XYZ file of C-alpha atoms in Angstrom:
647
model
C 107.602 97.060 91.606
C 110.032 94.209 91.282
C 111.758 91.207 92.786
C 115.370 91.485 93.879
C 117.999 88.925 94.876
C 121.745 88.769 95.339
C 124.727 87.008 96.852
C 128.153 87.839 98.218
C 131.032 85.364 98.569
C 129.478 82.324 96.827
C 132.387 80.882 94.819
C 131.666 77.154 94.569
C 133.448 75.314 91.712
C 131.489 75.243 88.454
C 128.887 77.599 89.928
C 129.399 81.247 89.031
C 127.779 83.843 91.334
C 126.027 85.282 88.278
C 124.293 81.982 87.618
C 123.208 81.627 91.248
C 121.765 85.160 91.306
C 119.971 84.523 88.022
C 118.458 81.317 89.426
C 117.288 83.178 92.545
C 115.717 85.942 90.477
C 113.943 83.399 88.266
C 111.868 82.264 91.284
C 110.607 85.859 91.611
C 109.234 86.133 88.079
C 105.711 86.791 89.398
C 106.999 89.982 91.044
C 108.474 91.172 87.757
C 107.238 89.456 84.598
C 108.303 92.183 82.174
C 112.090 91.926 82.227
C 114.978 90.235 83.998
C 118.548 91.317 84.581
C 121.656 90.051 86.338
C 125.118 91.448 86.940
C 128.307 90.154 88.566
C 131.108 92.197 90.093
C 133.940 89.684 89.823
C 136.448 91.528 91.975
C 134.087 91.393 94.988
C 132.262 88.098 94.336
C 128.992 90.053 94.312
C 126.078 89.232 92.013
C 122.656 90.889 91.751
C 119.518 89.546 90.096
C 116.365 91.476 89.241
C 112.858 90.888 87.924
C 111.076 93.974 86.641
C 107.433 94.969 86.702
C 107.661 98.045 84.489
C 105.814 101.001 86.013
C 107.936 104.122 85.406
C 110.199 104.655 82.383
C 109.329 101.570 80.368
C 112.445 102.007 78.214
C 115.766 100.144 78.717
C 117.044 103.140 80.707
C 114.877 101.910 83.572
C 116.316 98.389 83.561
C 118.052 96.884 86.574
C 120.564 96.086 87.993
C 121.485 99.728 87.436
C 124.814 101.517 87.750
C 125.215 105.119 88.805
C 126.432 107.424 86.059
C 130.003 107.268 87.381
C 129.898 103.481 87.665
C 130.735 103.521 91.367
C 127.376 102.261 92.677
C 125.168 99.345 91.566
C 121.563 98.947 92.766
C 118.588 96.604 92.592
C 115.417 98.209 93.947
C 111.907 96.938 94.609
C 109.247 99.593 95.100
C 108.637 103.242 94.327
C 110.206 106.561 95.345
C 107.168 108.812 95.088
C 109.028 112.126 95.405
C 111.707 111.226 92.856
C 110.902 114.221 90.623
C 111.590 116.688 93.427
C 114.892 114.969 94.243
C 115.786 114.796 90.527
C 115.299 118.557 90.156
C 117.526 119.222 93.168
C 120.270 116.937 91.872
C 120.014 118.432 88.378
C 120.448 121.864 89.931
C 123.706 120.580 91.414
C 124.945 119.488 87.982
C 123.866 115.828 87.893
C 122.737 114.435 84.556
C 120.220 111.650 84.008
C 119.868 109.056 81.264
C 116.197 108.209 81.814
C 113.145 109.075 83.897
C 112.989 106.210 86.435
C 112.895 106.661 90.187
C 115.597 103.985 90.528
C 118.086 106.186 88.711
C 117.231 109.086 91.017
C 117.746 106.814 94.022
C 121.224 105.636 92.987
C 122.390 109.132 92.005
C 121.092 110.565 95.304
C 122.959 107.847 97.202
C 126.176 108.656 95.364
C 125.724 112.396 95.895
C 124.637 112.398 99.540
C 125.445 108.986 101.000
C 123.005 106.238 101.981
C 121.464 107.680 105.153
C 121.115 111.270 103.944
C 119.460 110.018 100.762
C 117.128 107.719 102.680
C 115.971 110.592 104.863
C 114.820 112.322 101.671
C 113.032 109.348 100.096
C 109.255 109.133 100.419
C 108.103 105.766 99.242
C 107.834 102.023 99.653
C 111.045 100.201 98.867
C 113.567 97.525 99.642
C 116.902 97.671 97.873
C 120.498 96.524 97.788
C 123.232 98.953 96.745
C 126.918 98.117 96.344
C 129.670 100.727 96.595
C 132.508 99.388 94.441
C 134.970 101.957 95.794
C 134.521 100.927 99.421
C 133.445 97.322 98.722
C 130.366 97.908 100.880
C 126.909 96.433 100.414
C 123.854 98.164 101.903
C 120.530 96.367 102.401
C 117.645 98.746 103.086
C 113.949 98.489 103.940
C 111.393 101.317 103.965
C 110.037 102.998 107.095
C 106.963 100.862 107.738
C 107.941 97.653 105.962
C 105.748 97.895 102.878
C 108.290 95.942 100.827
C 109.970 92.757 102.126
C 113.649 91.834 102.303
C 115.064 88.562 103.660
C 118.744 87.834 104.261
C 121.166 85.202 105.524
C 124.886 85.284 106.310
C 127.416 82.896 107.824
C 130.206 85.482 108.136
C 131.885 84.676 104.832
C 128.826 84.562 102.551
C 125.586 86.513 102.355
C 122.374 86.146 100.375
C 119.281 88.356 100.169
C 115.960 88.285 98.323
C 112.445 89.690 98.230
C 111.012 86.305 99.192
C 112.269 83.179 100.919
C 111.697 81.049 97.820
C 114.803 82.607 96.225
C 117.002 81.711 99.199
C 115.775 78.116 99.032
C 117.566 77.738 95.674
C 120.956 78.084 97.391
C 122.135 74.681 98.634
C 124.223 76.021 101.528
C 121.541 78.178 103.190
C 120.298 76.221 106.250
C 116.545 75.686 106.313
C 115.893 74.401 109.818
C 112.453 75.454 111.039
C 112.405 77.709 114.079
C 109.895 76.258 116.592
C 109.486 79.663 118.268
C 108.426 81.115 114.901
C 105.850 78.345 114.554
C 104.524 79.241 118.003
C 104.326 82.903 116.997
C 102.363 82.008 113.877
C 99.883 79.954 115.887
C 99.610 82.643 118.550
C 99.090 85.691 116.299
C 98.668 84.350 112.717
C 101.979 85.865 111.555
C 105.712 85.600 112.254
C 107.120 88.837 113.714
C 110.263 90.434 112.300
C 113.197 89.985 112.389
C 112.340 86.286 112.631
C 111.311 83.993 109.799
C 110.100 80.406 109.670
C 113.775 79.416 109.308
C 116.027 79.704 112.344
C 119.026 81.131 110.445
C 117.251 83.445 107.978
C 116.174 86.928 109.021
C 113.873 89.541 107.603
C 115.154 93.089 107.656
C 113.194 95.212 110.101
C 111.164 98.215 108.870
C 113.440 101.233 108.679
C 116.392 98.840 108.833
C 119.836 99.118 107.259
C 122.393 96.307 107.048
C 125.910 97.354 106.035
C 128.270 94.646 104.805
C 131.951 95.322 104.115
C 133.649 92.762 101.876
C 137.331 92.092 102.660
C 139.893 92.421 99.869
C 140.305 88.655 99.860
C 136.538 88.264 99.593
C 136.521 85.593 102.286
C 135.283 87.663 105.236
C 132.282 89.923 105.706
C 131.921 92.599 108.382
C 128.201 93.095 109.004
C 126.362 95.703 111.079
C 122.625 96.281 111.409
C 120.796 99.345 112.696
C 117.784 101.519 111.886
C 117.957 104.511 109.587
C 114.400 105.449 110.684
C 112.718 104.750 114.022
C 108.976 104.545 114.667
C 109.614 105.056 118.382
C 111.604 108.256 117.820
C 109.142 109.565 115.247
C 106.166 109.026 117.546
C 107.956 110.499 120.562
C 108.913 113.590 118.564
C 105.383 114.002 117.187
C 103.788 113.649 120.638
C 106.081 116.354 121.993
C 104.583 118.751 119.430
C 100.926 118.119 120.287
C 98.704 121.161 120.336
C 95.033 121.694 121.081
C 92.801 121.788 118.022
C 89.234 121.012 117.103
C 88.033 118.015 115.147
C 87.244 120.381 112.281
C 90.832 121.627 112.284
C 92.161 118.071 112.373
C 89.967 117.151 109.403
C 91.228 120.231 107.511
C 94.832 119.174 108.078
C 94.105 115.566 107.136
C 92.461 116.773 103.926
C 95.671 118.511 102.835
C 97.950 115.612 103.751
C 95.825 112.817 102.285
C 95.172 114.706 99.051
C 98.926 115.220 98.626
C 99.730 111.595 99.497
C 97.239 110.295 96.934
C 98.481 112.684 94.230
C 102.081 111.566 94.832
C 101.040 107.946 94.253
C 99.256 108.496 90.947
C 102.337 108.742 88.725
C 102.492 105.746 86.418
C 103.344 104.913 82.820
C 100.891 101.978 82.918
C 97.163 101.795 83.751
C 96.304 102.677 87.355
C 93.181 102.166 89.458
C 91.984 101.923 93.047
C 90.411 99.303 95.279
C 86.993 100.413 96.495
C 85.418 98.326 99.238
C 82.754 100.827 100.261
C 84.528 101.497 103.575
C 85.681 104.987 104.443
C 89.446 104.477 103.940
C 89.328 103.150 100.384
C 86.460 105.534 99.559
C 88.506 108.564 100.595
C 91.544 107.359 98.649
C 89.423 106.853 95.526
C 87.768 110.243 96.016
C 91.073 112.105 96.126
C 92.456 110.077 93.221
C 89.472 110.960 91.027
C 89.776 114.622 92.002
C 93.447 114.619 91.037
C 92.725 112.959 87.686
C 90.050 115.522 86.848
C 87.969 114.520 83.822
C 89.841 111.236 83.328
C 87.773 108.501 85.015
C 89.590 106.456 87.634
C 89.139 102.688 87.389
C 87.837 101.330 90.687
C 87.419 97.690 91.725
C 85.255 95.781 94.185
C 85.029 92.041 94.719
C 81.542 90.632 95.126
C 81.100 87.106 96.495
C 77.467 86.903 97.656
C 77.645 83.140 98.134
C 80.549 83.691 100.531
C 78.779 86.433 102.458
C 81.122 89.099 101.077
C 79.157 91.641 99.104
C 79.752 95.331 99.641
C 79.258 96.053 95.960
C 76.208 98.272 96.515
C 78.125 100.540 98.904
C 81.132 100.654 96.583
C 78.925 101.410 93.589
C 77.337 104.296 95.505
C 80.781 105.809 96.125
C 81.768 105.260 92.484
C 78.654 107.084 91.265
C 79.332 109.896 93.717
C 82.931 110.465 92.565
C 82.394 109.570 88.887
C 84.843 106.669 88.621
C 84.770 103.883 86.042
C 83.684 101.124 88.390
C 84.180 97.367 88.048
C 82.346 94.891 90.261
C 84.290 91.644 90.082
C 81.819 88.810 90.662
C 83.419 85.662 92.046
C 81.885 82.342 92.927
C 82.722 79.825 95.626
C 84.714 77.708 93.180
C 87.059 80.660 92.665
C 87.695 80.659 96.397
C 88.093 76.928 96.880
C 90.405 76.594 93.885
C 92.825 79.091 95.398
C 92.992 77.548 98.899
C 95.519 74.799 98.048
C 97.740 77.419 96.368
C 97.989 79.768 99.338
C 101.144 78.098 100.686
C 102.840 78.759 97.344
C 101.557 82.311 97.012
C 102.562 83.380 100.523
C 105.829 81.397 100.497
C 106.118 81.512 104.296
C 103.415 80.303 106.735
C 100.796 83.053 107.119
C 97.254 82.824 108.459
C 95.202 85.991 108.048
C 91.864 84.710 106.629
C 91.435 87.853 104.541
C 94.339 86.592 102.436
C 91.753 84.679 100.397
C 89.647 87.597 99.101
C 92.814 89.715 98.830
C 94.385 87.261 96.390
C 91.195 87.072 94.326
C 90.746 90.850 94.279
C 94.302 91.406 93.039
C 93.983 88.740 90.362
C 90.762 90.249 89.089
C 92.018 93.854 89.127
C 95.210 92.885 87.271
C 93.128 92.081 84.202
C 92.467 95.819 83.880
C 95.359 97.711 85.516
C 98.970 97.259 86.665
C 98.832 99.618 89.670
C 96.126 100.036 92.330
C 95.733 102.414 95.245
C 94.518 100.883 98.511
C 93.256 102.043 101.895
C 95.667 100.034 104.048
C 97.115 101.719 107.127
C 94.146 103.830 108.136
C 93.194 101.575 111.049
C 96.723 101.460 112.483
C 97.364 105.173 112.087
C 93.986 106.366 113.393
C 92.939 103.712 115.948
C 90.325 101.936 113.858
C 90.433 98.369 115.168
C 87.858 97.048 117.594
C 90.604 96.090 120.037
C 91.756 99.710 120.220
C 88.428 100.684 121.715
C 87.677 97.461 123.577
C 91.087 97.184 125.201
C 91.069 100.729 126.466
C 87.469 100.523 127.691
C 88.074 97.305 129.601
C 91.353 98.564 131.013
C 89.782 101.829 132.213
C 86.674 100.086 133.509
C 88.702 97.497 135.396
C 90.850 100.076 137.144
C 87.787 101.825 138.576
C 86.443 98.743 140.340
C 87.859 96.629 143.132
C 89.758 93.548 142.012
C 87.348 91.105 143.676
C 84.433 92.577 141.740
C 86.124 92.546 138.315
C 87.210 88.939 138.836
C 83.687 87.952 139.861
C 82.270 89.624 136.762
C 84.875 87.915 134.593
C 84.100 84.512 136.084
C 80.407 85.052 135.388
C 81.099 86.027 131.778
C 83.288 82.944 131.284
C 80.566 80.651 132.657
C 78.814 80.677 129.282
C 80.744 79.157 126.359
C 81.536 81.477 123.412
C 79.068 79.594 121.211
C 76.181 80.591 123.462
C 76.941 84.288 122.977
C 77.247 83.746 119.220
C 73.798 82.130 119.090
C 72.274 85.056 120.979
C 73.982 87.536 118.656
C 72.405 85.868 115.618
C 68.950 86.568 117.082
C 69.556 90.342 117.149
C 68.308 91.791 113.834
C 70.597 94.033 111.827
C 73.687 93.331 113.916
C 76.898 91.709 112.688
C 79.311 90.945 115.498
C 81.637 88.163 114.329
C 82.949 85.874 117.080
C 81.079 87.786 119.780
C 81.643 84.979 122.266
C 85.400 85.019 121.782
C 85.444 88.791 122.200
C 83.496 88.527 125.467
C 85.867 85.834 126.734
C 88.895 87.973 125.857
C 87.355 90.942 127.648
C 86.743 88.709 130.666
C 90.365 87.563 130.582
C 91.453 91.194 130.712
C 89.273 91.796 133.764
C 90.401 88.623 135.492
C 94.142 89.006 134.973
C 96.578 91.874 134.846
C 97.878 90.633 131.505
C 99.279 92.452 128.510
C 96.226 94.004 126.849
C 97.486 93.758 123.260
C 98.654 90.177 123.660
C 95.339 89.080 125.165
C 93.255 90.733 122.465
C 95.447 89.736 119.503
C 96.187 86.154 120.561
C 94.583 83.180 118.772
C 95.884 79.976 120.357
C 96.457 80.210 124.117
C 100.109 80.396 125.055
C 99.674 77.307 127.249
C 99.002 75.189 124.141
C 102.233 76.205 122.390
C 105.761 74.838 122.678
C 108.152 76.565 122.950
C 107.228 80.126 123.885
C 106.749 82.223 120.731
C 108.917 85.039 119.497
C 107.034 88.104 120.675
C 106.302 90.957 118.254
C 108.414 94.046 118.689
C 106.922 96.356 121.284
C 107.747 100.081 121.274
C 109.221 101.568 124.407
C 106.702 103.104 126.854
C 106.108 106.814 126.386
C 105.616 109.317 129.171
C 101.945 110.017 129.689
C 100.727 107.557 127.067
C 97.318 105.948 127.385
C 96.244 102.330 127.080
C 94.902 102.881 123.585
C 98.151 104.520 122.483
C 100.136 101.488 123.575
C 97.858 99.171 121.602
C 97.856 101.385 118.494
C 101.631 101.722 118.580
C 102.061 97.959 119.005
C 99.841 97.365 115.976
C 101.802 99.892 113.912
C 105.136 98.390 114.954
C 104.292 94.760 114.225
C 100.786 93.917 112.987
C 101.077 96.455 110.167
C 104.383 95.244 108.654
C 104.149 91.575 109.625
C 100.476 90.889 108.893
C 98.638 93.561 106.934
C 101.443 94.519 104.563
C 102.591 90.924 104.081
C 99.034 90.068 103.064
C 98.923 92.891 100.526
C 102.427 92.405 99.145
C 102.158 88.654 98.485
C 98.591 88.825 97.166
C 99.377 91.673 94.777
C 102.769 90.401 93.649
C 101.365 86.944 92.914
C 99.217 88.735 90.328
C 102.047 91.063 89.193
C 100.064 94.023 90.518
C 101.545 96.995 92.362
C 99.543 98.329 95.334
C 100.204 101.790 96.813
C 98.904 102.914 100.210
C 98.499 106.692 100.720
C 97.606 106.304 104.428
C 101.185 105.097 104.999
C 102.721 108.354 103.807
C 105.415 109.263 106.348
C 104.267 112.888 106.639
C 100.695 111.761 107.320
C 101.860 109.180 109.865
C 103.941 111.695 111.799
C 101.148 114.274 111.747
C 98.661 111.702 113.063
C 100.767 111.263 116.193
C 100.647 114.998 116.883
C 96.916 114.520 117.526
C 95.797 113.845 121.092
C 94.286 110.377 121.294
C 90.937 111.955 122.185
C 90.870 113.313 118.615
C 91.371 109.831 117.185
C 89.054 107.743 119.349
C 86.371 108.637 121.859
C 83.177 107.095 123.294
C 83.564 103.803 121.505
C 84.380 105.230 118.071
C 87.779 105.332 116.390
C 89.235 107.127 113.358
C 87.441 110.360 114.240
C 89.343 112.698 111.854
C 88.893 110.222 109.000
C 85.178 109.902 109.693
C 84.802 113.676 110.014
C 86.516 114.175 106.666
C 84.452 111.422 105.065
C 81.252 113.146 106.233
C 82.262 116.161 104.134
C 83.103 114.233 100.974
C 81.036 111.043 100.871
C 77.382 110.023 101.014
C 76.114 109.761 104.591
C 75.454 106.023 104.355
C 79.156 105.503 103.602
C 80.650 107.983 106.047
C 78.598 106.580 108.923
C 79.091 102.883 108.199
C 80.566 100.753 110.975
C 83.839 98.984 110.248
C 83.341 95.609 108.572
C 86.044 93.021 108.196
C 87.237 91.421 104.965
C 87.183 87.886 106.355
C 85.352 85.124 104.469
C 82.965 82.717 106.258
C 85.653 80.179 107.092
C 83.639 78.771 109.980
C 80.992 77.433 107.609
C 83.452 76.348 104.925
C 85.547 74.336 107.392
C 82.417 72.390 108.355
C 81.415 71.838 104.725
C 83.268 72.446 101.446
C 86.778 72.717 102.942
C 86.361 69.892 105.417
C 87.896 67.128 103.204
C 90.956 69.323 102.554
C 91.239 70.111 106.263
C 90.722 66.471 107.288
C 93.626 65.412 105.067
C 95.959 68.003 106.568
C 94.936 67.214 110.130
C 95.056 63.424 109.778
C 98.619 63.478 111.113
C 99.488 67.088 111.948
C 103.209 67.809 111.828
C 102.761 70.635 114.337
C 101.632 68.036 116.901
C 104.189 65.381 115.900
C 106.982 67.926 116.336
C 105.631 68.987 119.731
C 104.808 72.547 118.696
C 101.081 72.362 119.545
C 99.313 70.391 122.230
C 97.510 67.398 120.700
C 94.519 67.538 123.050
C 94.027 71.258 122.373
C 93.949 70.700 118.619
C 91.566 67.731 118.859
C 89.255 69.706 121.113
C 89.266 72.715 118.780
C 88.417 70.594 115.741
C 85.681 68.678 117.568
C 84.141 71.849 119.043
C 84.110 73.525 115.652
C 82.607 70.590 113.766
C 79.923 70.150 116.420
C 79.057 73.836 116.294
C 79.780 74.294 119.991
C 82.274 77.054 119.286
C 83.672 78.929 116.307
C 87.380 78.032 116.207
C 88.008 79.218 112.635
C 90.994 81.457 113.405
C 92.787 78.812 115.444
C 92.135 76.108 112.871
C 93.065 78.313 109.923
C 96.456 79.033 111.504
C 97.114 75.304 111.884
C 95.882 74.521 108.367
C 98.045 77.208 106.775
C 101.053 75.863 108.668
C 100.296 72.263 107.702
C 99.693 73.230 104.077
C 103.068 74.981 103.954
C 104.829 72.061 105.651
C 103.270 69.616 103.194
C 104.721 71.622 100.307
C 108.168 72.490 101.657
C 108.808 69.841 104.342
C 106.842 66.814 103.128
C 108.685 64.435 105.449
C 106.847 66.159 108.299
C 109.926 67.216 110.246
C 111.702 70.482 110.856
C 114.225 69.661 108.122
C 113.432 70.135 104.431
C 113.631 67.335 101.877
């Protein structure tokens, strides 16, 4: 795991490209604290910078930037190629020789032997890299299939810059940093900025499965740039659905067992200590189970965060799984001060405005685990791949229910449901013993909106601020093309996989882990497992109000019943209470003169109403307010004059 950066065509007087690339890479030291490297190809005005978190081949032979054996190709790579040993053996059989044992060396030699796209088709892993072909003067920027690793880039036609994070691009004086109001609207609407957009109008993030090819002219003053996908989620899903066959839930669980066991085993290779996150939920519990099985008698280190004062304590469930599988378990006890101390630093850690509340415990978990290990396995991706979110079930149920009733009746029912404010439903929910339904009132109101209008189901369920409060209209997340015969739930699941997964869930994990110099690997995002999952009929994933059926069926075989049968619980902290108490002074300062209102991006009356409702306890507006506060916190750090231009 590393941080990468580079430039093409920057030839300002008294400013060598090598020095610029080195300065960019320096900002990424948290992604790679173990080693730094920089190289300049003078004849093409190309310079690469690299920060290394040493995971495989800790010797100098694994250092980057790295040249191919012939010297033709140069690469900087962030991530892991999990099947590098298989590819190495094939290349060795063809006569290729290797200097070390790193996956980066395998990647660059495979690219030289087979070409970029043929090599990419063979890679199984999480990665973002830049590779320069000195013979053809061609730069390739690449991102993995699902967007596990980030890559940002900017070009004005004669110059180009790229980096793992925006902070590196901000070191270049000529890169324009005008805020994109539509990206702000997207953040406030969904809590994230969808690719290929960024907070800056002229900077893009490479799409998952994306490939940018840049040809540098002989004079070095002109760049020819093309962008396309080397891997397509739409095509992969369409192909998998065409191969659907009837099978039982038992058969599906058998097949999942083989695929998940292999995916976990592939992600256990490491020359540094490795562990696994263990929340007590079924996804992380299965990953830890297979990891411990693969390690045999060597105990796996597992980690759970416990914050009882914050209402986040699944340590008993996690400990039960750890005892069952025989792992060396660590419960990381954190207090409220640990949480509140990190809040003002979130804008720095995430580098771009981001507003998923679970970012808080994620950062703390990664920091705590890093004291023991350098690599952790996680359960991310299971909900997107196997229809595990509440909205997957709710959206489909409401959609199906609404279509069976006359329009006048559904609208009457919706109007009746909207007559009570969300806070009233929340108060009733608190009276029901043993039930935890966060934001029940908001969920009921969203369901009513679906019944009342023929709106986009995903947009209605995923939205935070109403579109009417935002100016201008937000960039909409990428939506896969409709598939013949697909169901409502399939459209929602595919939308989440196409955008929420790379732009929210994986951003959260990448920035939280890299801030702690920790590598996180996600077996549920294995490309073979993903493709297989889409060969399952949706009735084998979700039915009668329950999602992730094959995962649950497999968990019932391997885990204690109290774990396998647990309902899904979120990882969100009790922001609603904190914003009325401990975090209120911090929030008051940020909202005293909100830049998002002054710039016309958010309606002033809407924001005032949300803050007043929340403080009075009339309604829980934590998600809406958190999105604004994360934006304002980022603006205060990077645009302290309060405008869309940086200082």
